[in-house]
Amino acid sequence: MIDKLEFFIALARTRHFGKAAEELGITQPTLSAAVKQLEDQLGVMLVQRGSRFQGLTPEGEQVLAWARRITGDARTMKEEMRAARHGLSGRLRIAAIPTALAMTPLLTTPFRKKHPGVTFTILSRTSIEVLSLLGNFDIDAGITYLDNEPLGRVVSVPLYAERYQLITAAGTPLADRERVTWAEVAELPLCLLTPDMQNRRIIDQHLAEAGTGARPTLESNSMIVLFSHIRTGKWSSIMPLNLAETFGFSEPIRAIPIVEPDARHIVGLVAAKREPHTPLVAALLDEAMTLAGDFAERL
């Protein structure tokens, strides 16, 4: 039954029998047969069938929620037994918003020092994708904003506060200022993250509060692309101070506080709200709470 539920979850996620079978490492007829057997056992149709996958039935949506819960509990049980026998081990899958990626070593490095049997996968995702992946059990935890948009059913640990700076090359307009306003920054040739990123929505919000709007001449979902263009001296950007400090610059680049308002937004670790958590997730939350005190000066 657990295997069949895992197959069903993969099908719901990929919405394609062939792709789900490939992901699972089984043949498509094996997947189709397993789903049919699950339907027979439960006495309901789970999948709307045609020449191709057409979606889940209402009963299928209900079963999907149960399947995620049951397989999650089974995974937790296996991890607890493995931890009892061999200590904490396995892989932690974490998705982080782009502006938080440079901060992840502050969490993962001390964690792995305590638990050397643990490995990590770190993904760059939008805040919406972080929550979606978390809800589908495709990741174990996320790092995202806690105070700007709804999070849903998650547990969270605040880690630090983003405070926004004008990042610009020496010699560019406003580069000699000690502070600048959001309205002044809006007049510069800006390179910013794409609008699907919550950081961009936050920037747009504060520019609107200043009575202006963002008119970027370059957009990207990559922080590396933005930094590369700042180095040319032809673009400026708006970034969190902690991110600029982490990357550093070999060229004369200035980070100037943006005021009116002096805005800040909280970033933290999130995990699905469930009890019990897997041993890996529980240990990660403990590590985050330990670090929260160290990060407090950033809040």
Short mmCIF file of C-alpha atoms in Angstrom, two decimals:
data_model
loop_
_atom_site.label_atom_id
_atom_site.label_comp_id
_atom_site.label_asym_id
_atom_site.label_seq_id
_atom_site.Cartn_x
_atom_site.Cartn_y
_atom_site.Cartn_z
CA MET A 1 0.00 0.00 0.00
CA ILE A 2 2.83 2.44 0.84
CA ASP A 3 4.47 1.80 -2.52
CA LYS A 4 1.19 2.35 -4.34
CA LEU A 5 0.63 5.61 -2.49
CA GLU A 6 4.15 6.75 -3.43
CA PHE A 7 3.36 5.93 -7.07
CA PHE A 8 0.11 7.89 -6.85
CA ILE A 9 1.87 10.92 -5.34
CA ALA A 10 4.44 10.88 -8.17
CA LEU A 11 1.64 10.74 -10.74
CA ALA A 12 -0.19 13.66 -9.12
CA ARG A 13 3.04 15.69 -9.06
CA THR A 14 4.11 15.05 -12.66
CA ARG A 15 0.57 14.84 -14.09
CA HIS A 16 1.91 12.38 -16.66
CA PHE A 17 2.03 8.56 -16.50
CA GLY A 18 5.21 8.34 -18.56
CA LYS A 19 7.11 11.00 -16.59
CA ALA A 20 5.99 9.54 -13.26
CA ALA A 21 7.07 6.04 -14.29
CA GLU A 22 10.47 7.35 -15.41
CA GLU A 23 10.92 9.24 -12.14
CA LEU A 24 10.02 6.12 -10.14
CA GLY A 25 12.24 3.83 -12.22
CA ILE A 26 9.37 1.53 -13.23
CA THR A 27 7.49 0.84 -16.44
CA GLN A 28 4.34 2.74 -17.34
CA PRO A 29 2.18 -0.44 -17.32
CA THR A 30 3.45 -1.16 -13.77
CA LEU A 31 2.44 2.33 -12.65
CA SER A 32 -0.97 2.09 -14.33
CA ALA A 33 -1.60 -1.29 -12.73
CA ALA A 34 -0.60 -0.03 -9.28
CA VAL A 35 -2.97 2.96 -9.52
CA LYS A 36 -5.78 0.67 -10.72
CA GLN A 37 -5.15 -1.69 -7.79
CA LEU A 38 -5.25 1.27 -5.40
CA GLU A 39 -8.58 2.34 -6.89
CA ASP A 40 -9.93 -1.20 -6.48
CA GLN A 41 -8.78 -1.36 -2.86
CA LEU A 42 -10.35 1.99 -2.00
CA GLY A 43 -13.44 1.50 -4.13
CA VAL A 44 -13.23 4.91 -5.86
CA MET A 45 -11.85 6.34 -9.08
CA LEU A 46 -8.75 8.42 -8.39
CA VAL A 47 -7.69 9.54 -11.87
CA GLN A 48 -9.67 11.04 -14.73
CA ARG A 49 -8.55 8.90 -17.64
CA GLY A 50 -8.53 9.55 -21.35
CA SER A 51 -5.87 9.30 -24.01
CA ARG A 52 -3.63 11.03 -21.45
CA PHE A 53 -3.67 12.11 -17.79
CA GLN A 54 -6.53 14.58 -17.30
CA GLY A 55 -6.32 15.21 -13.57
CA LEU A 56 -7.50 13.74 -10.31
CA THR A 57 -11.11 13.11 -9.36
CA PRO A 58 -12.44 14.83 -6.22
CA GLU A 59 -11.89 11.52 -4.41
CA GLY A 60 -8.37 11.43 -5.83
CA GLU A 61 -7.62 14.83 -4.31
CA GLN A 62 -8.79 13.54 -0.92
CA VAL A 63 -6.69 10.41 -1.23
CA LEU A 64 -3.67 12.51 -2.27
CA ALA A 65 -3.80 14.42 1.03
CA TRP A 66 -3.98 11.14 2.96
CA ALA A 67 -1.24 9.61 0.82
CA ARG A 68 1.15 12.46 1.63
CA ARG A 69 0.37 12.14 5.33
CA ILE A 70 0.72 8.34 5.40
CA THR A 71 3.92 8.20 3.36
CA GLY A 72 5.35 11.06 5.43
CA ASP A 73 4.62 9.13 8.64
CA ALA A 74 6.19 5.99 7.15
CA ARG A 75 9.28 7.97 6.18
CA THR A 76 9.51 9.44 9.68
CA MET A 77 9.27 5.97 11.23
CA LYS A 78 12.07 4.63 9.01
CA GLU A 79 14.30 7.62 9.76
CA GLU A 80 13.72 7.27 13.52
CA MET A 81 14.69 3.60 13.41
CA ARG A 82 17.78 4.34 11.31
CA ALA A 83 18.79 7.14 13.68
CA ALA A 84 18.30 4.82 16.67
CA ARG A 85 20.63 2.24 15.09
CA HIS A 86 23.26 4.38 13.41
CA GLY A 87 22.83 7.99 14.52
CA LEU A 88 21.50 10.82 12.38
CA SER A 89 22.16 10.30 8.67
CA GLY A 90 20.52 10.84 5.30
CA ARG A 91 19.95 13.80 2.99
CA LEU A 92 18.31 17.10 3.88
CA ARG A 93 16.58 18.86 0.98
CA ILE A 94 16.34 22.63 1.48
CA ALA A 95 14.92 25.25 -0.90
CA ALA A 96 15.87 28.88 -0.30
CA ILE A 97 14.91 32.19 -1.85
CA PRO A 98 17.80 33.63 -3.93
CA THR A 99 18.65 36.40 -1.46
CA ALA A 100 19.06 33.82 1.34
CA LEU A 101 21.29 31.35 -0.53
CA ALA A 102 24.50 32.99 0.65
CA MET A 103 23.33 32.65 4.26
CA THR A 104 22.70 28.89 4.17
CA PRO A 105 26.27 27.94 5.24
CA LEU A 106 25.62 29.61 8.60
CA LEU A 107 23.04 26.87 9.16
CA THR A 108 24.38 23.86 7.25
CA THR A 109 28.03 24.07 8.36
CA PRO A 110 27.49 23.77 12.14
CA PHE A 111 24.73 21.23 11.52
CA ARG A 112 27.00 18.90 9.56
CA LYS A 113 29.77 19.31 12.14
CA LYS A 114 27.38 17.81 14.68
CA HIS A 115 25.96 15.23 12.24
CA PRO A 116 28.68 14.22 9.74
CA GLY A 117 26.47 11.48 8.29
CA VAL A 118 24.06 14.05 6.84
CA THR A 119 24.33 15.44 3.30
CA PHE A 120 22.46 18.37 1.76
CA THR A 121 20.70 19.40 -1.42
CA ILE A 122 20.21 23.19 -1.62
CA LEU A 123 17.85 24.56 -4.28
CA SER A 124 17.19 28.14 -5.36
CA ARG A 125 13.44 28.77 -5.59
CA THR A 126 10.89 31.57 -5.32
CA SER A 127 9.03 31.93 -2.03
CA ILE A 128 5.88 30.50 -3.64
CA GLU A 129 7.82 27.50 -4.92
CA VAL A 130 9.37 26.95 -1.49
CA LEU A 131 5.92 26.61 0.09
CA SER A 132 4.62 24.42 -2.75
CA LEU A 133 7.58 22.05 -2.52
CA LEU A 134 7.15 21.91 1.25
CA GLY A 135 3.46 21.10 0.95
CA ASN A 136 4.20 18.32 -1.54
CA PHE A 137 6.98 16.84 0.66
CA ASP A 138 9.47 17.45 -2.17
CA ILE A 139 11.76 19.26 0.29
CA ASP A 140 12.35 18.92 4.01
CA ALA A 141 12.64 22.62 4.85
CA GLY A 142 12.74 26.05 3.27
CA ILE A 143 14.31 29.44 3.90
CA THR A 144 12.00 32.29 2.99
CA TYR A 145 10.35 35.50 4.17
CA LEU A 146 8.22 35.14 7.29
CA ASP A 147 6.46 38.48 7.54
CA ASN A 148 5.40 39.65 4.09
CA GLU A 149 3.07 37.09 2.46
CA PRO A 150 0.94 34.24 3.94
CA LEU A 151 2.90 31.08 4.81
CA GLY A 152 0.10 28.59 5.46
CA ARG A 153 0.55 25.64 7.80
CA VAL A 154 4.25 25.74 8.65
CA VAL A 155 6.47 26.03 11.69
CA SER A 156 9.04 28.80 11.40
CA VAL A 157 12.22 30.02 13.08
CA PRO A 158 13.30 33.65 12.42
CA LEU A 159 16.95 33.85 11.39
CA TYR A 160 17.76 37.40 10.31
CA ALA A 161 16.32 40.61 8.88
CA GLU A 162 16.88 41.86 5.35
CA ARG A 163 17.76 45.56 5.27
CA TYR A 164 18.03 47.14 1.86
CA GLN A 165 20.99 48.95 0.33
CA LEU A 166 21.75 50.66 -2.95
CA ILE A 167 24.59 48.58 -4.45
CA THR A 168 26.47 50.65 -6.99
CA ALA A 169 29.95 51.17 -8.40
CA ALA A 170 32.13 54.06 -7.25
CA GLY A 171 31.75 57.09 -9.51
CA THR A 172 28.11 56.42 -10.40
CA PRO A 173 25.31 58.86 -9.45
CA LEU A 174 24.61 58.82 -5.67
CA ALA A 175 27.76 56.71 -5.01
CA ASP A 176 29.21 59.40 -2.72
CA ARG A 177 26.09 59.59 -0.52
CA GLU A 178 25.88 58.25 3.04
CA ARG A 179 22.20 57.35 2.55
CA VAL A 180 19.64 57.61 -0.22
CA THR A 181 15.86 57.51 -0.43
CA TRP A 182 13.74 55.00 -2.30
CA ALA A 183 12.53 57.80 -4.57
CA GLU A 184 16.10 58.72 -5.51
CA VAL A 185 17.06 55.10 -6.20
CA ALA A 186 14.13 54.73 -8.61
CA GLU A 187 15.76 57.25 -10.98
CA LEU A 188 18.87 55.09 -11.51
CA PRO A 189 19.35 52.42 -14.21
CA LEU A 190 18.52 49.39 -12.08
CA CYS A 191 19.01 45.66 -12.44
CA LEU A 192 16.59 43.74 -10.22
CA LEU A 193 15.27 40.27 -9.60
CA THR A 194 12.32 39.18 -11.74
CA PRO A 195 8.75 39.98 -10.56
CA ASP A 196 8.07 36.35 -9.55
CA MET A 197 10.55 36.81 -6.69
CA GLN A 198 9.17 38.06 -3.38
CA ASN A 199 12.25 40.25 -2.92
CA ARG A 200 11.21 42.10 -6.07
CA ARG A 201 7.64 42.44 -4.83
CA ILE A 202 9.00 43.88 -1.58
CA ILE A 203 11.13 46.40 -3.49
CA ASP A 204 8.16 47.34 -5.69
CA GLN A 205 6.06 47.83 -2.54
CA HIS A 206 8.54 50.23 -0.93
CA LEU A 207 9.06 52.16 -4.15
CA ALA A 208 5.28 52.54 -4.44
CA GLU A 209 5.15 53.80 -0.84
CA ALA A 210 7.68 56.45 -1.88
CA GLY A 211 5.36 57.53 -4.68
CA THR A 212 7.36 56.02 -7.51
CA GLY A 213 7.88 52.65 -9.20
CA ALA A 214 10.56 50.30 -10.43
CA ARG A 215 11.70 50.77 -14.02
CA PRO A 216 14.54 48.25 -14.25
CA THR A 217 16.54 48.10 -17.45
CA LEU A 218 17.56 44.51 -16.64
CA GLU A 219 15.81 41.71 -14.76
CA SER A 220 17.14 38.27 -13.82
CA ASN A 221 16.35 35.43 -11.42
CA SER A 222 20.09 35.07 -10.72
CA MET A 223 21.95 37.11 -8.13
CA ILE A 224 25.21 36.35 -9.98
CA VAL A 225 23.83 38.08 -13.08
CA LEU A 226 22.88 41.15 -11.04
CA PHE A 227 26.30 41.38 -9.36
CA SER A 228 28.04 40.97 -12.73
CA HIS A 229 26.15 43.93 -14.15
CA ILE A 230 26.77 46.11 -11.09
CA ARG A 231 30.52 45.58 -11.63
CA THR A 232 30.29 47.18 -15.09
CA GLY A 233 29.47 50.52 -13.48
CA LYS A 234 26.46 50.89 -15.80
CA TRP A 235 23.84 49.42 -13.47
CA SER A 236 22.91 49.70 -9.81
CA SER A 237 20.71 47.41 -7.75
CA ILE A 238 18.77 47.15 -4.50
CA MET A 239 19.91 44.26 -2.32
CA PRO A 240 19.93 43.13 1.30
CA LEU A 241 23.03 44.32 3.15
CA ASN A 242 23.89 40.83 4.43
CA LEU A 243 23.90 39.47 0.87
CA ALA A 244 26.22 42.20 -0.42
CA GLU A 245 28.56 41.64 2.54
CA THR A 246 28.64 37.89 1.90
CA PHE A 247 29.52 38.20 -1.78
CA GLY A 248 32.10 40.94 -1.29
CA PHE A 249 33.73 42.89 -4.11
CA SER A 250 37.26 43.22 -5.41
CA GLU A 251 36.28 46.41 -7.24
CA PRO A 252 35.26 49.68 -5.49
CA ILE A 253 31.57 48.99 -4.95
CA ARG A 254 29.47 50.92 -2.46
CA ALA A 255 26.56 49.70 -0.33
CA ILE A 256 24.47 52.70 0.71
CA PRO A 257 21.52 52.44 3.14
CA ILE A 258 18.10 53.23 1.65
CA VAL A 259 15.82 55.24 3.93
CA GLU A 260 12.32 56.72 3.92
CA PRO A 261 11.47 54.07 4.94
CA ASP A 262 14.34 52.16 6.55
CA ALA A 263 12.66 48.87 5.63
CA ARG A 264 13.41 45.41 6.95
CA HIS A 265 11.82 41.99 6.45
CA ILE A 266 12.36 38.80 8.44
CA VAL A 267 13.81 35.68 6.78
CA GLY A 268 13.69 32.31 8.50
CA LEU A 269 13.55 28.54 8.30
CA VAL A 270 10.18 26.92 7.60
CA ALA A 271 9.08 23.29 7.79
CA ALA A 272 5.74 21.55 7.38
CA LYS A 273 3.57 21.74 10.49
CA ARG A 274 3.37 18.10 11.54
CA GLU A 275 4.13 15.98 14.57
CA PRO A 276 6.41 14.25 14.82
CA HIS A 277 8.93 15.74 12.44
CA THR A 278 11.47 13.42 10.90
CA PRO A 279 14.67 13.24 12.99
CA LEU A 280 16.52 15.22 10.29
CA VAL A 281 13.97 18.04 10.23
CA ALA A 282 13.70 18.09 14.04
CA ALA A 283 17.49 18.41 14.31
CA LEU A 284 17.53 21.17 11.67
CA LEU A 285 14.86 23.13 13.54
CA ASP A 286 16.89 22.74 16.75
CA GLU A 287 19.98 24.05 14.96
CA ALA A 288 18.01 27.00 13.59
CA MET A 289 16.73 27.86 17.08
CA THR A 290 20.29 27.67 18.41
CA LEU A 291 21.46 30.04 15.68
CA ALA A 292 18.47 32.36 16.12
CA GLY A 293 20.19 33.91 19.13
CA ASP A 294 23.32 34.58 17.07
CA PHE A 295 21.22 36.07 14.29
CA ALA A 296 19.22 38.23 16.69
CA GLU A 297 21.55 41.20 16.17
CA ARG A 298 20.56 41.13 12.49
CA LEU A 299 16.84 41.45 13.32
#
